[in-house]
mmCIF file with all atom_site columns, C-alpha atoms in Angstrom:
data_model
loop_
_atom_site.group_PDB
_atom_site.id
_atom_site.type_symbol
_atom_site.label_atom_id
_atom_site.label_alt_id
_atom_site.label_comp_id
_atom_site.label_asym_id
_atom_site.label_entity_id
_atom_site.label_seq_id
_atom_site.pdbx_PDB_ins_code
_atom_site.Cartn_x
_atom_site.Cartn_y
_atom_site.Cartn_z
_atom_site.occupancy
_atom_site.B_iso_or_equiv
_atom_site.pdbx_formal_charge
_atom_site.auth_seq_id
_atom_site.auth_comp_id
_atom_site.auth_asym_id
_atom_site.auth_atom_id
_atom_site.pdbx_PDB_model_num
ATOM 1   C CA . UNK A 1 1   ? 124.672 116.771 121.114 1.00 29.00 ? 1   UNK A CA 1
ATOM 2   C CA . UNK A 1 2   ? 126.524 116.106 117.882 1.00 32.00 ? 2   UNK A CA 1
ATOM 3   C CA . UNK A 1 3   ? 124.459 113.975 115.555 1.00 38.00 ? 3   UNK A CA 1
ATOM 4   C CA . UNK A 1 4   ? 124.603 112.712 112.033 1.00 42.00 ? 4   UNK A CA 1
ATOM 5   C CA . UNK A 1 5   ? 121.885 113.758 109.647 1.00 42.00 ? 5   UNK A CA 1
ATOM 6   C CA . UNK A 1 6   ? 119.096 111.239 109.967 1.00 41.00 ? 6   UNK A CA 1
ATOM 7   C CA . UNK A 1 7   ? 116.014 110.477 107.950 1.00 40.00 ? 7   UNK A CA 1
ATOM 8   C CA . UNK A 1 8   ? 113.704 113.429 107.442 1.00 45.00 ? 8   UNK A CA 1
ATOM 9   C CA . UNK A 1 9   ? 116.612 115.711 108.417 1.00 46.00 ? 9   UNK A CA 1
ATOM 10  C CA . UNK A 1 10  ? 116.136 115.133 112.169 1.00 47.00 ? 10  UNK A CA 1
ATOM 11  C CA . UNK A 1 11  ? 118.808 116.464 114.461 1.00 48.00 ? 11  UNK A CA 1
ATOM 12  C CA . UNK A 1 12  ? 118.800 113.123 116.211 1.00 59.00 ? 12  UNK A CA 1
ATOM 13  C CA . UNK A 1 13  ? 120.986 110.041 116.399 1.00 72.00 ? 13  UNK A CA 1
ATOM 14  C CA . UNK A 1 14  ? 119.900 107.216 118.694 1.00 83.00 ? 14  UNK A CA 1
ATOM 15  C CA . UNK A 1 15  ? 123.370 105.688 118.757 1.00 87.00 ? 15  UNK A CA 1
ATOM 16  C CA . UNK A 1 16  ? 122.563 102.436 116.927 1.00 92.00 ? 16  UNK A CA 1
ATOM 17  C CA . UNK A 1 17  ? 121.080 101.565 113.552 1.00 95.00 ? 17  UNK A CA 1
ATOM 18  C CA . UNK A 1 18  ? 118.222 99.547  115.048 1.00 96.00 ? 18  UNK A CA 1
ATOM 19  C CA . UNK A 1 19  ? 117.377 102.413 117.418 1.00 94.00 ? 19  UNK A CA 1
ATOM 20  C CA . UNK A 1 20  ? 117.357 104.836 114.492 1.00 93.00 ? 20  UNK A CA 1
ATOM 21  C CA . UNK A 1 21  ? 114.747 102.630 112.806 1.00 95.00 ? 21  UNK A CA 1
ATOM 22  C CA . UNK A 1 22  ? 112.614 102.541 115.969 1.00 93.00 ? 22  UNK A CA 1
ATOM 23  C CA . UNK A 1 23  ? 112.904 106.336 116.198 1.00 90.00 ? 23  UNK A CA 1
ATOM 24  C CA . UNK A 1 24  ? 111.078 106.733 112.889 1.00 91.00 ? 24  UNK A CA 1
ATOM 25  C CA . UNK A 1 25  ? 107.925 105.474 114.588 1.00 86.00 ? 25  UNK A CA 1
ATOM 26  C CA . UNK A 1 26  ? 108.401 106.833 118.092 1.00 64.00 ? 26  UNK A CA 1
ATOM 27  C CA . UNK A 1 27  ? 108.012 110.567 117.666 1.00 58.00 ? 27  UNK A CA 1
ATOM 28  C CA . UNK A 1 28  ? 105.122 112.740 118.767 1.00 57.00 ? 28  UNK A CA 1
ATOM 29  C CA . UNK A 1 29  ? 101.688 111.174 118.389 1.00 59.00 ? 29  UNK A CA 1
ATOM 30  C CA . UNK A 1 30  ? 100.478 113.948 116.060 1.00 65.00 ? 30  UNK A CA 1
ATOM 31  C CA . UNK A 1 31  ? 103.454 113.610 113.701 1.00 71.00 ? 31  UNK A CA 1
ATOM 32  C CA . UNK A 1 32  ? 103.165 111.700 110.395 1.00 81.00 ? 32  UNK A CA 1
ATOM 33  C CA . UNK A 1 33  ? 105.069 108.443 109.962 1.00 87.00 ? 33  UNK A CA 1
ATOM 34  C CA . UNK A 1 34  ? 108.384 109.305 108.257 1.00 89.00 ? 34  UNK A CA 1
ATOM 35  C CA . UNK A 1 35  ? 108.315 105.909 106.532 1.00 93.00 ? 35  UNK A CA 1
ATOM 36  C CA . UNK A 1 36  ? 105.145 106.603 104.585 1.00 92.00 ? 36  UNK A CA 1
ATOM 37  C CA . UNK A 1 37  ? 106.485 106.079 101.048 1.00 95.00 ? 37  UNK A CA 1
ATOM 38  C CA . UNK A 1 38  ? 109.106 103.835 99.445  1.00 96.00 ? 38  UNK A CA 1
ATOM 39  C CA . UNK A 1 39  ? 111.322 106.793 98.573  1.00 95.00 ? 39  UNK A CA 1
ATOM 40  C CA . UNK A 1 40  ? 111.359 107.881 102.224 1.00 95.00 ? 40  UNK A CA 1
ATOM 41  C CA . UNK A 1 41  ? 112.517 104.407 103.226 1.00 96.00 ? 41  UNK A CA 1
ATOM 42  C CA . UNK A 1 42  ? 115.257 104.535 100.585 1.00 96.00 ? 42  UNK A CA 1
ATOM 43  C CA . UNK A 1 43  ? 116.313 107.924 101.974 1.00 94.00 ? 43  UNK A CA 1
ATOM 44  C CA . UNK A 1 44  ? 116.366 106.557 105.532 1.00 95.00 ? 44  UNK A CA 1
ATOM 45  C CA . UNK A 1 45  ? 118.484 103.560 104.522 1.00 96.00 ? 45  UNK A CA 1
ATOM 46  C CA . UNK A 1 46  ? 121.166 105.904 103.198 1.00 94.00 ? 46  UNK A CA 1
ATOM 47  C CA . UNK A 1 47  ? 120.840 108.635 105.835 1.00 92.00 ? 47  UNK A CA 1
ATOM 48  C CA . UNK A 1 48  ? 121.082 106.109 108.672 1.00 93.00 ? 48  UNK A CA 1
ATOM 49  C CA . UNK A 1 49  ? 124.189 104.470 107.224 1.00 93.00 ? 49  UNK A CA 1
ATOM 50  C CA . UNK A 1 50  ? 122.464 101.136 106.562 1.00 95.00 ? 50  UNK A CA 1
ATOM 51  C CA . UNK A 1 51  ? 123.829 101.420 103.031 1.00 96.00 ? 51  UNK A CA 1
ATOM 52  C CA . UNK A 1 52  ? 126.597 103.666 101.673 1.00 94.00 ? 52  UNK A CA 1
ATOM 53  C CA . UNK A 1 53  ? 125.664 106.963 100.065 1.00 90.00 ? 53  UNK A CA 1
ATOM 54  C CA . UNK A 1 54  ? 124.915 106.539 96.382  1.00 89.00 ? 54  UNK A CA 1
ATOM 55  C CA . UNK A 1 55  ? 123.774 102.910 96.674  1.00 93.00 ? 55  UNK A CA 1
ATOM 56  C CA . UNK A 1 56  ? 121.200 101.966 94.034  1.00 92.00 ? 56  UNK A CA 1
ATOM 57  C CA . UNK A 1 57  ? 117.882 101.108 95.708  1.00 95.00 ? 57  UNK A CA 1
ATOM 58  C CA . UNK A 1 58  ? 115.606 100.795 92.716  1.00 94.00 ? 58  UNK A CA 1
ATOM 59  C CA . UNK A 1 59  ? 113.696 97.802  94.109  1.00 96.00 ? 59  UNK A CA 1
ATOM 60  C CA . UNK A 1 60  ? 112.327 99.594  97.212  1.00 97.00 ? 60  UNK A CA 1
ATOM 61  C CA . UNK A 1 61  ? 108.536 99.388  97.106  1.00 97.00 ? 61  UNK A CA 1
ATOM 62  C CA . UNK A 1 62  ? 105.519 99.218  99.425  1.00 97.00 ? 62  UNK A CA 1
ATOM 63  C CA . UNK A 1 63  ? 106.318 95.603  100.328 1.00 98.00 ? 63  UNK A CA 1
ATOM 64  C CA . UNK A 1 64  ? 109.691 96.808  101.674 1.00 98.00 ? 64  UNK A CA 1
ATOM 65  C CA . UNK A 1 65  ? 107.821 99.453  103.678 1.00 97.00 ? 65  UNK A CA 1
ATOM 66  C CA . UNK A 1 66  ? 105.580 96.809  105.251 1.00 97.00 ? 66  UNK A CA 1
ATOM 67  C CA . UNK A 1 67  ? 108.503 94.563  106.220 1.00 98.00 ? 67  UNK A CA 1
ATOM 68  C CA . UNK A 1 68  ? 110.600 97.386  107.675 1.00 98.00 ? 68  UNK A CA 1
ATOM 69  C CA . UNK A 1 69  ? 107.639 98.668  109.680 1.00 96.00 ? 69  UNK A CA 1
ATOM 70  C CA . UNK A 1 70  ? 107.084 95.150  111.031 1.00 96.00 ? 70  UNK A CA 1
ATOM 71  C CA . UNK A 1 71  ? 110.751 94.963  112.043 1.00 98.00 ? 71  UNK A CA 1
ATOM 72  C CA . UNK A 1 72  ? 110.469 98.408  113.614 1.00 96.00 ? 72  UNK A CA 1
ATOM 73  C CA . UNK A 1 73  ? 107.527 97.246  115.721 1.00 95.00 ? 73  UNK A CA 1
ATOM 74  C CA . UNK A 1 74  ? 109.323 94.059  116.791 1.00 97.00 ? 74  UNK A CA 1
ATOM 75  C CA . UNK A 1 75  ? 112.496 95.910  117.846 1.00 96.00 ? 75  UNK A CA 1
ATOM 76  C CA . UNK A 1 76  ? 110.439 98.553  119.651 1.00 94.00 ? 76  UNK A CA 1
ATOM 77  C CA . UNK A 1 77  ? 108.572 95.853  121.609 1.00 94.00 ? 77  UNK A CA 1
ATOM 78  C CA . UNK A 1 78  ? 111.819 94.119  122.513 1.00 94.00 ? 78  UNK A CA 1
ATOM 79  C CA . UNK A 1 79  ? 113.456 97.305  123.752 1.00 93.00 ? 79  UNK A CA 1
ATOM 80  C CA . UNK A 1 80  ? 110.355 98.427  125.638 1.00 92.00 ? 80  UNK A CA 1
ATOM 81  C CA . UNK A 1 81  ? 110.234 95.014  127.325 1.00 92.00 ? 81  UNK A CA 1
ATOM 82  C CA . UNK A 1 82  ? 113.943 95.253  128.121 1.00 89.00 ? 82  UNK A CA 1
ATOM 83  C CA . UNK A 1 83  ? 113.490 98.658  129.771 1.00 88.00 ? 83  UNK A CA 1
ATOM 84  C CA . UNK A 1 84  ? 110.556 97.294  131.763 1.00 88.00 ? 84  UNK A CA 1
ATOM 85  C CA . UNK A 1 85  ? 112.263 94.078  132.810 1.00 83.00 ? 85  UNK A CA 1
ATOM 86  C CA . UNK A 1 86  ? 109.878 91.918  130.810 1.00 86.00 ? 86  UNK A CA 1
ATOM 87  C CA . UNK A 1 87  ? 110.070 89.458  127.932 1.00 81.00 ? 87  UNK A CA 1
ATOM 88  C CA . UNK A 1 88  ? 108.672 89.785  124.411 1.00 90.00 ? 88  UNK A CA 1
ATOM 89  C CA . UNK A 1 89  ? 109.159 86.343  122.951 1.00 91.00 ? 89  UNK A CA 1
ATOM 90  C CA . UNK A 1 90  ? 107.140 86.838  119.774 1.00 94.00 ? 90  UNK A CA 1
ATOM 91  C CA . UNK A 1 91  ? 109.122 89.950  118.874 1.00 96.00 ? 91  UNK A CA 1
ATOM 92  C CA . UNK A 1 92  ? 112.362 88.160  119.752 1.00 96.00 ? 92  UNK A CA 1
ATOM 93  C CA . UNK A 1 93  ? 111.539 85.304  117.380 1.00 96.00 ? 93  UNK A CA 1
ATOM 94  C CA . UNK A 1 94  ? 110.808 87.788  114.590 1.00 97.00 ? 94  UNK A CA 1
ATOM 95  C CA . UNK A 1 95  ? 114.082 89.648  115.059 1.00 97.00 ? 95  UNK A CA 1
ATOM 96  C CA . UNK A 1 96  ? 116.094 86.420  115.364 1.00 97.00 ? 96  UNK A CA 1
ATOM 97  C CA . UNK A 1 97  ? 114.555 85.044  112.168 1.00 97.00 ? 97  UNK A CA 1
ATOM 98  C CA . UNK A 1 98  ? 115.477 88.168  110.204 1.00 97.00 ? 98  UNK A CA 1
ATOM 99  C CA . UNK A 1 99  ? 118.962 88.342  111.760 1.00 98.00 ? 99  UNK A CA 1
ATOM 100 C CA . UNK A 1 100 ? 119.673 84.839  110.440 1.00 97.00 ? 100 UNK A CA 1
ATOM 101 C CA . UNK A 1 101 ? 119.634 86.157  106.881 1.00 96.00 ? 101 UNK A CA 1
ATOM 102 C CA . UNK A 1 102 ? 122.784 87.186  105.047 1.00 95.00 ? 102 UNK A CA 1
ATOM 103 C CA . UNK A 1 103 ? 123.552 90.923  105.082 1.00 94.00 ? 103 UNK A CA 1
ATOM 104 C CA . UNK A 1 104 ? 124.707 92.634  101.860 1.00 95.00 ? 104 UNK A CA 1
ATOM 105 C CA . UNK A 1 105 ? 128.190 91.850  100.635 1.00 94.00 ? 105 UNK A CA 1
ATOM 106 C CA . UNK A 1 106 ? 130.625 94.731  101.025 1.00 93.00 ? 106 UNK A CA 1
ATOM 107 C CA . UNK A 1 107 ? 133.736 95.792  99.142  1.00 93.00 ? 107 UNK A CA 1
ATOM 108 C CA . UNK A 1 108 ? 136.274 98.602  99.221  1.00 95.00 ? 108 UNK A CA 1
ATOM 109 C CA . UNK A 1 109 ? 135.845 101.104 96.383  1.00 92.00 ? 109 UNK A CA 1
ATOM 110 C CA . UNK A 1 110 ? 138.536 103.575 95.385  1.00 93.00 ? 110 UNK A CA 1
ATOM 111 C CA . UNK A 1 111 ? 137.386 107.162 94.877  1.00 91.00 ? 111 UNK A CA 1
ATOM 112 C CA . UNK A 1 112 ? 138.781 109.640 92.400  1.00 91.00 ? 112 UNK A CA 1
ATOM 113 C CA . UNK A 1 113 ? 141.138 110.953 95.088  1.00 94.00 ? 113 UNK A CA 1
ATOM 114 C CA . UNK A 1 114 ? 142.504 107.480 95.750  1.00 93.00 ? 114 UNK A CA 1
ATOM 115 C CA . UNK A 1 115 ? 140.789 106.963 99.116  1.00 95.00 ? 115 UNK A CA 1
ATOM 116 C CA . UNK A 1 116 ? 138.965 103.713 99.834  1.00 95.00 ? 116 UNK A CA 1
ATOM 117 C CA . UNK A 1 117 ? 135.310 103.838 100.859 1.00 93.00 ? 117 UNK A CA 1
ATOM 118 C CA . UNK A 1 118 ? 132.764 101.154 101.659 1.00 93.00 ? 118 UNK A CA 1
ATOM 119 C CA . UNK A 1 119 ? 130.518 99.966  98.848  1.00 94.00 ? 119 UNK A CA 1
ATOM 120 C CA . UNK A 1 120 ? 128.181 97.034  98.294  1.00 95.00 ? 120 UNK A CA 1
ATOM 121 C CA . UNK A 1 121 ? 128.949 94.154  95.967  1.00 93.00 ? 121 UNK A CA 1
ATOM 122 C CA . UNK A 1 122 ? 125.511 94.308  94.341  1.00 93.00 ? 122 UNK A CA 1
ATOM 123 C CA . UNK A 1 123 ? 122.309 96.280  94.764  1.00 94.00 ? 123 UNK A CA 1
ATOM 124 C CA . UNK A 1 124 ? 120.923 94.928  98.068  1.00 95.00 ? 124 UNK A CA 1
ATOM 125 C CA . UNK A 1 125 ? 117.597 93.174  98.359  1.00 96.00 ? 125 UNK A CA 1
ATOM 126 C CA . UNK A 1 126 ? 115.080 93.753  101.128 1.00 98.00 ? 126 UNK A CA 1
ATOM 127 C CA . UNK A 1 127 ? 115.928 90.629  103.147 1.00 97.00 ? 127 UNK A CA 1
ATOM 128 C CA . UNK A 1 128 ? 119.612 91.511  103.245 1.00 97.00 ? 128 UNK A CA 1
ATOM 129 C CA . UNK A 1 129 ? 118.899 94.982  104.618 1.00 98.00 ? 129 UNK A CA 1
ATOM 130 C CA . UNK A 1 130 ? 116.379 93.654  107.131 1.00 98.00 ? 130 UNK A CA 1
ATOM 131 C CA . UNK A 1 131 ? 119.122 91.274  108.283 1.00 98.00 ? 131 UNK A CA 1
ATOM 132 C CA . UNK A 1 132 ? 121.512 94.206  108.732 1.00 97.00 ? 132 UNK A CA 1
ATOM 133 C CA . UNK A 1 133 ? 119.123 96.032  111.063 1.00 98.00 ? 133 UNK A CA 1
ATOM 134 C CA . UNK A 1 134 ? 118.010 92.869  112.888 1.00 98.00 ? 134 UNK A CA 1
ATOM 135 C CA . UNK A 1 135 ? 121.636 91.832  113.530 1.00 98.00 ? 135 UNK A CA 1
ATOM 136 C CA . UNK A 1 136 ? 122.312 95.237  115.017 1.00 97.00 ? 136 UNK A CA 1
ATOM 137 C CA . UNK A 1 137 ? 119.344 94.709  117.362 1.00 97.00 ? 137 UNK A CA 1
ATOM 138 C CA . UNK A 1 138 ? 120.692 91.283  118.390 1.00 97.00 ? 138 UNK A CA 1
ATOM 139 C CA . UNK A 1 139 ? 124.129 92.772  119.078 1.00 97.00 ? 139 UNK A CA 1
ATOM 140 C CA . UNK A 1 140 ? 122.571 95.515  121.197 1.00 96.00 ? 140 UNK A CA 1
ATOM 141 C CA . UNK A 1 141 ? 120.342 93.143  123.169 1.00 94.00 ? 141 UNK A CA 1
ATOM 142 C CA . UNK A 1 142 ? 123.256 90.831  123.968 1.00 95.00 ? 142 UNK A CA 1
ATOM 143 C CA . UNK A 1 143 ? 125.676 93.602  125.016 1.00 95.00 ? 143 UNK A CA 1
ATOM 144 C CA . UNK A 1 144 ? 125.296 94.265  128.789 1.00 94.00 ? 144 UNK A CA 1
ATOM 145 C CA . UNK A 1 145 ? 127.285 97.513  128.604 1.00 93.00 ? 145 UNK A CA 1
ATOM 146 C CA . UNK A 1 146 ? 125.123 98.951  125.819 1.00 92.00 ? 146 UNK A CA 1
ATOM 147 C CA . UNK A 1 147 ? 121.922 97.791  127.520 1.00 91.00 ? 147 UNK A CA 1
ATOM 148 C CA . UNK A 1 148 ? 122.979 99.656  130.648 1.00 89.00 ? 148 UNK A CA 1
ATOM 149 C CA . UNK A 1 149 ? 122.980 102.853 128.595 1.00 90.00 ? 149 UNK A CA 1
ATOM 150 C CA . UNK A 1 150 ? 119.542 102.329 127.063 1.00 91.00 ? 150 UNK A CA 1
ATOM 151 C CA . UNK A 1 151 ? 117.161 105.192 127.902 1.00 88.00 ? 151 UNK A CA 1
ATOM 152 C CA . UNK A 1 152 ? 113.661 106.377 127.010 1.00 86.00 ? 152 UNK A CA 1
ATOM 153 C CA . UNK A 1 153 ? 113.289 110.104 126.251 1.00 84.00 ? 153 UNK A CA 1
ATOM 154 C CA . UNK A 1 154 ? 111.613 112.010 129.096 1.00 77.00 ? 154 UNK A CA 1
ATOM 155 C CA . UNK A 1 155 ? 110.063 114.563 126.732 1.00 74.00 ? 155 UNK A CA 1
ATOM 156 C CA . UNK A 1 156 ? 106.292 114.938 126.680 1.00 73.00 ? 156 UNK A CA 1
ATOM 157 C CA . UNK A 1 157 ? 104.692 112.719 124.018 1.00 71.00 ? 157 UNK A CA 1
ATOM 158 C CA . UNK A 1 158 ? 108.080 111.379 122.890 1.00 78.00 ? 158 UNK A CA 1
ATOM 159 C CA . UNK A 1 159 ? 108.824 107.640 123.020 1.00 78.00 ? 159 UNK A CA 1
ATOM 160 C CA . UNK A 1 160 ? 112.245 107.581 121.404 1.00 84.00 ? 160 UNK A CA 1
ATOM 161 C CA . UNK A 1 161 ? 114.855 105.228 122.842 1.00 89.00 ? 161 UNK A CA 1
ATOM 162 C CA . UNK A 1 162 ? 118.543 106.059 122.693 1.00 88.00 ? 162 UNK A CA 1
ATOM 163 C CA . UNK A 1 163 ? 121.931 105.087 124.092 1.00 89.00 ? 163 UNK A CA 1
ATOM 164 C CA . UNK A 1 164 ? 123.137 107.471 126.773 1.00 88.00 ? 164 UNK A CA 1
ATOM 165 C CA . UNK A 1 165 ? 126.825 107.990 126.078 1.00 83.00 ? 165 UNK A CA 1
ATOM 166 C CA . UNK A 1 166 ? 126.993 111.325 127.892 1.00 78.00 ? 166 UNK A CA 1
ATOM 167 C CA . UNK A 1 167 ? 129.523 111.958 130.636 1.00 78.00 ? 167 UNK A CA 1
ATOM 168 C CA . UNK A 1 168 ? 127.929 110.954 133.923 1.00 69.00 ? 168 UNK A CA 1
ATOM 169 C CA . UNK A 1 169 ? 125.085 109.133 132.124 1.00 70.00 ? 169 UNK A CA 1
ATOM 170 C CA . UNK A 1 170 ? 122.620 111.912 132.948 1.00 73.00 ? 170 UNK A CA 1
ATOM 171 C CA . UNK A 1 171 ? 121.103 112.539 129.516 1.00 72.00 ? 171 UNK A CA 1
ATOM 172 C CA . UNK A 1 172 ? 117.323 112.900 129.744 1.00 68.00 ? 172 UNK A CA 1
ATOM 173 C CA . UNK A 1 173 ? 116.174 113.625 126.197 1.00 66.00 ? 173 UNK A CA 1
ATOM 174 C CA . UNK A 1 174 ? 116.625 112.089 122.771 1.00 73.00 ? 174 UNK A CA 1
ATOM 175 C CA . UNK A 1 175 ? 117.575 115.541 121.519 1.00 63.00 ? 175 UNK A CA 1
ATOM 176 C CA . UNK A 1 176 ? 118.583 118.526 123.610 1.00 58.00 ? 176 UNK A CA 1
ATOM 177 C CA . UNK A 1 177 ? 117.657 120.821 120.713 1.00 57.00 ? 177 UNK A CA 1
ATOM 178 C CA . UNK A 1 178 ? 114.115 119.429 120.358 1.00 62.00 ? 178 UNK A CA 1
ATOM 179 C CA . UNK A 1 179 ? 112.657 117.644 123.404 1.00 73.00 ? 179 UNK A CA 1
ATOM 180 C CA . UNK A 1 180 ? 115.135 119.261 125.786 1.00 56.00 ? 180 UNK A CA 1
ATOM 181 C CA . UNK A 1 181 ? 114.322 122.711 124.466 1.00 62.00 ? 181 UNK A CA 1
ATOM 182 C CA . UNK A 1 182 ? 110.568 122.037 124.770 1.00 63.00 ? 182 UNK A CA 1
ATOM 183 C CA . UNK A 1 183 ? 111.071 121.096 128.412 1.00 64.00 ? 183 UNK A CA 1
ATOM 184 C CA . UNK A 1 184 ? 113.150 124.213 129.108 1.00 61.00 ? 184 UNK A CA 1
ATOM 185 C CA . UNK A 1 185 ? 110.517 126.442 127.490 1.00 59.00 ? 185 UNK A CA 1
ATOM 186 C CA . UNK A 1 186 ? 107.737 124.752 129.490 1.00 59.00 ? 186 UNK A CA 1
ATOM 187 C CA . UNK A 1 187 ? 109.753 125.138 132.714 1.00 60.00 ? 187 UNK A CA 1
ATOM 188 C CA . UNK A 1 188 ? 110.320 128.822 131.976 1.00 53.00 ? 188 UNK A CA 1
ATOM 189 C CA . UNK A 1 189 ? 106.613 129.352 131.397 1.00 66.00 ? 189 UNK A CA 1
ATOM 190 C CA . UNK A 1 190 ? 105.723 127.611 134.654 1.00 64.00 ? 190 UNK A CA 1
ATOM 191 C CA . UNK A 1 191 ? 108.181 129.787 136.588 1.00 70.00 ? 191 UNK A CA 1
ATOM 192 C CA . UNK A 1 192 ? 106.729 132.959 135.071 1.00 71.00 ? 192 UNK A CA 1
ATOM 193 C CA . UNK A 1 193 ? 103.068 132.026 135.484 1.00 72.00 ? 193 UNK A CA 1
ATOM 194 C CA . UNK A 1 194 ? 101.051 133.822 138.159 1.00 56.00 ? 194 UNK A CA 1
ATOM 195 C CA . UNK A 1 195 ? 99.510  131.919 141.118 1.00 56.00 ? 195 UNK A CA 1
ATOM 196 C CA . UNK A 1 196 ? 96.304  131.421 139.153 1.00 54.00 ? 196 UNK A CA 1
ATOM 197 C CA . UNK A 1 197 ? 98.215  129.610 136.472 1.00 52.00 ? 197 UNK A CA 1
ATOM 198 C CA . UNK A 1 198 ? 97.926  132.411 133.904 1.00 54.00 ? 198 UNK A CA 1
ATOM 199 C CA . UNK A 1 199 ? 100.941 133.611 131.982 1.00 51.00 ? 199 UNK A CA 1
ATOM 200 C CA . UNK A 1 200 ? 101.898 137.225 132.717 1.00 51.00 ? 200 UNK A CA 1
ATOM 201 C CA . UNK A 1 201 ? 100.730 139.850 130.275 1.00 52.00 ? 201 UNK A CA 1
ATOM 202 C CA . UNK A 1 202 ? 103.345 140.941 127.720 1.00 46.00 ? 202 UNK A CA 1
#
């Protein structure tokens, strides 16, 4: 699967900005939280495409971390409820409230080569970036086609949610190189185990 470089250099792209945020908290249970420091959040904001590369994010602090983790939890609850055919009204209210905010202003910036690239009008504040992610969640939740492609990774101990855009809609893992490879290795070991369940001697 071709992916863009995400936060913490994962070879993983969930297919939507809001899903990429949820993925930072939905890895293996024994893994540390990638959003454990303000500088990691600033890195994620750029790596995920929430802001253009090179954007000044000098105001990111632990309060930003708290608010983005709260949004992550709310979006995760909404998507989990959606996959299970349930409601999550408290989480929906939280996401809707944040989505009502104004996202950062954008402008076209000319590079040294003459090409135009996206930039921001000013250094964004926390509420504006929360609004960007929350609006993406609202757009996903109100798009029947996208919702039909929403999947939960089948890998052991992995809870990541992604959009299945594969041909035939048969994708099973968030990442073929990580969770998919773990499953293939486990399957190979099971096939080569003896009847007592022991792996063959080397």
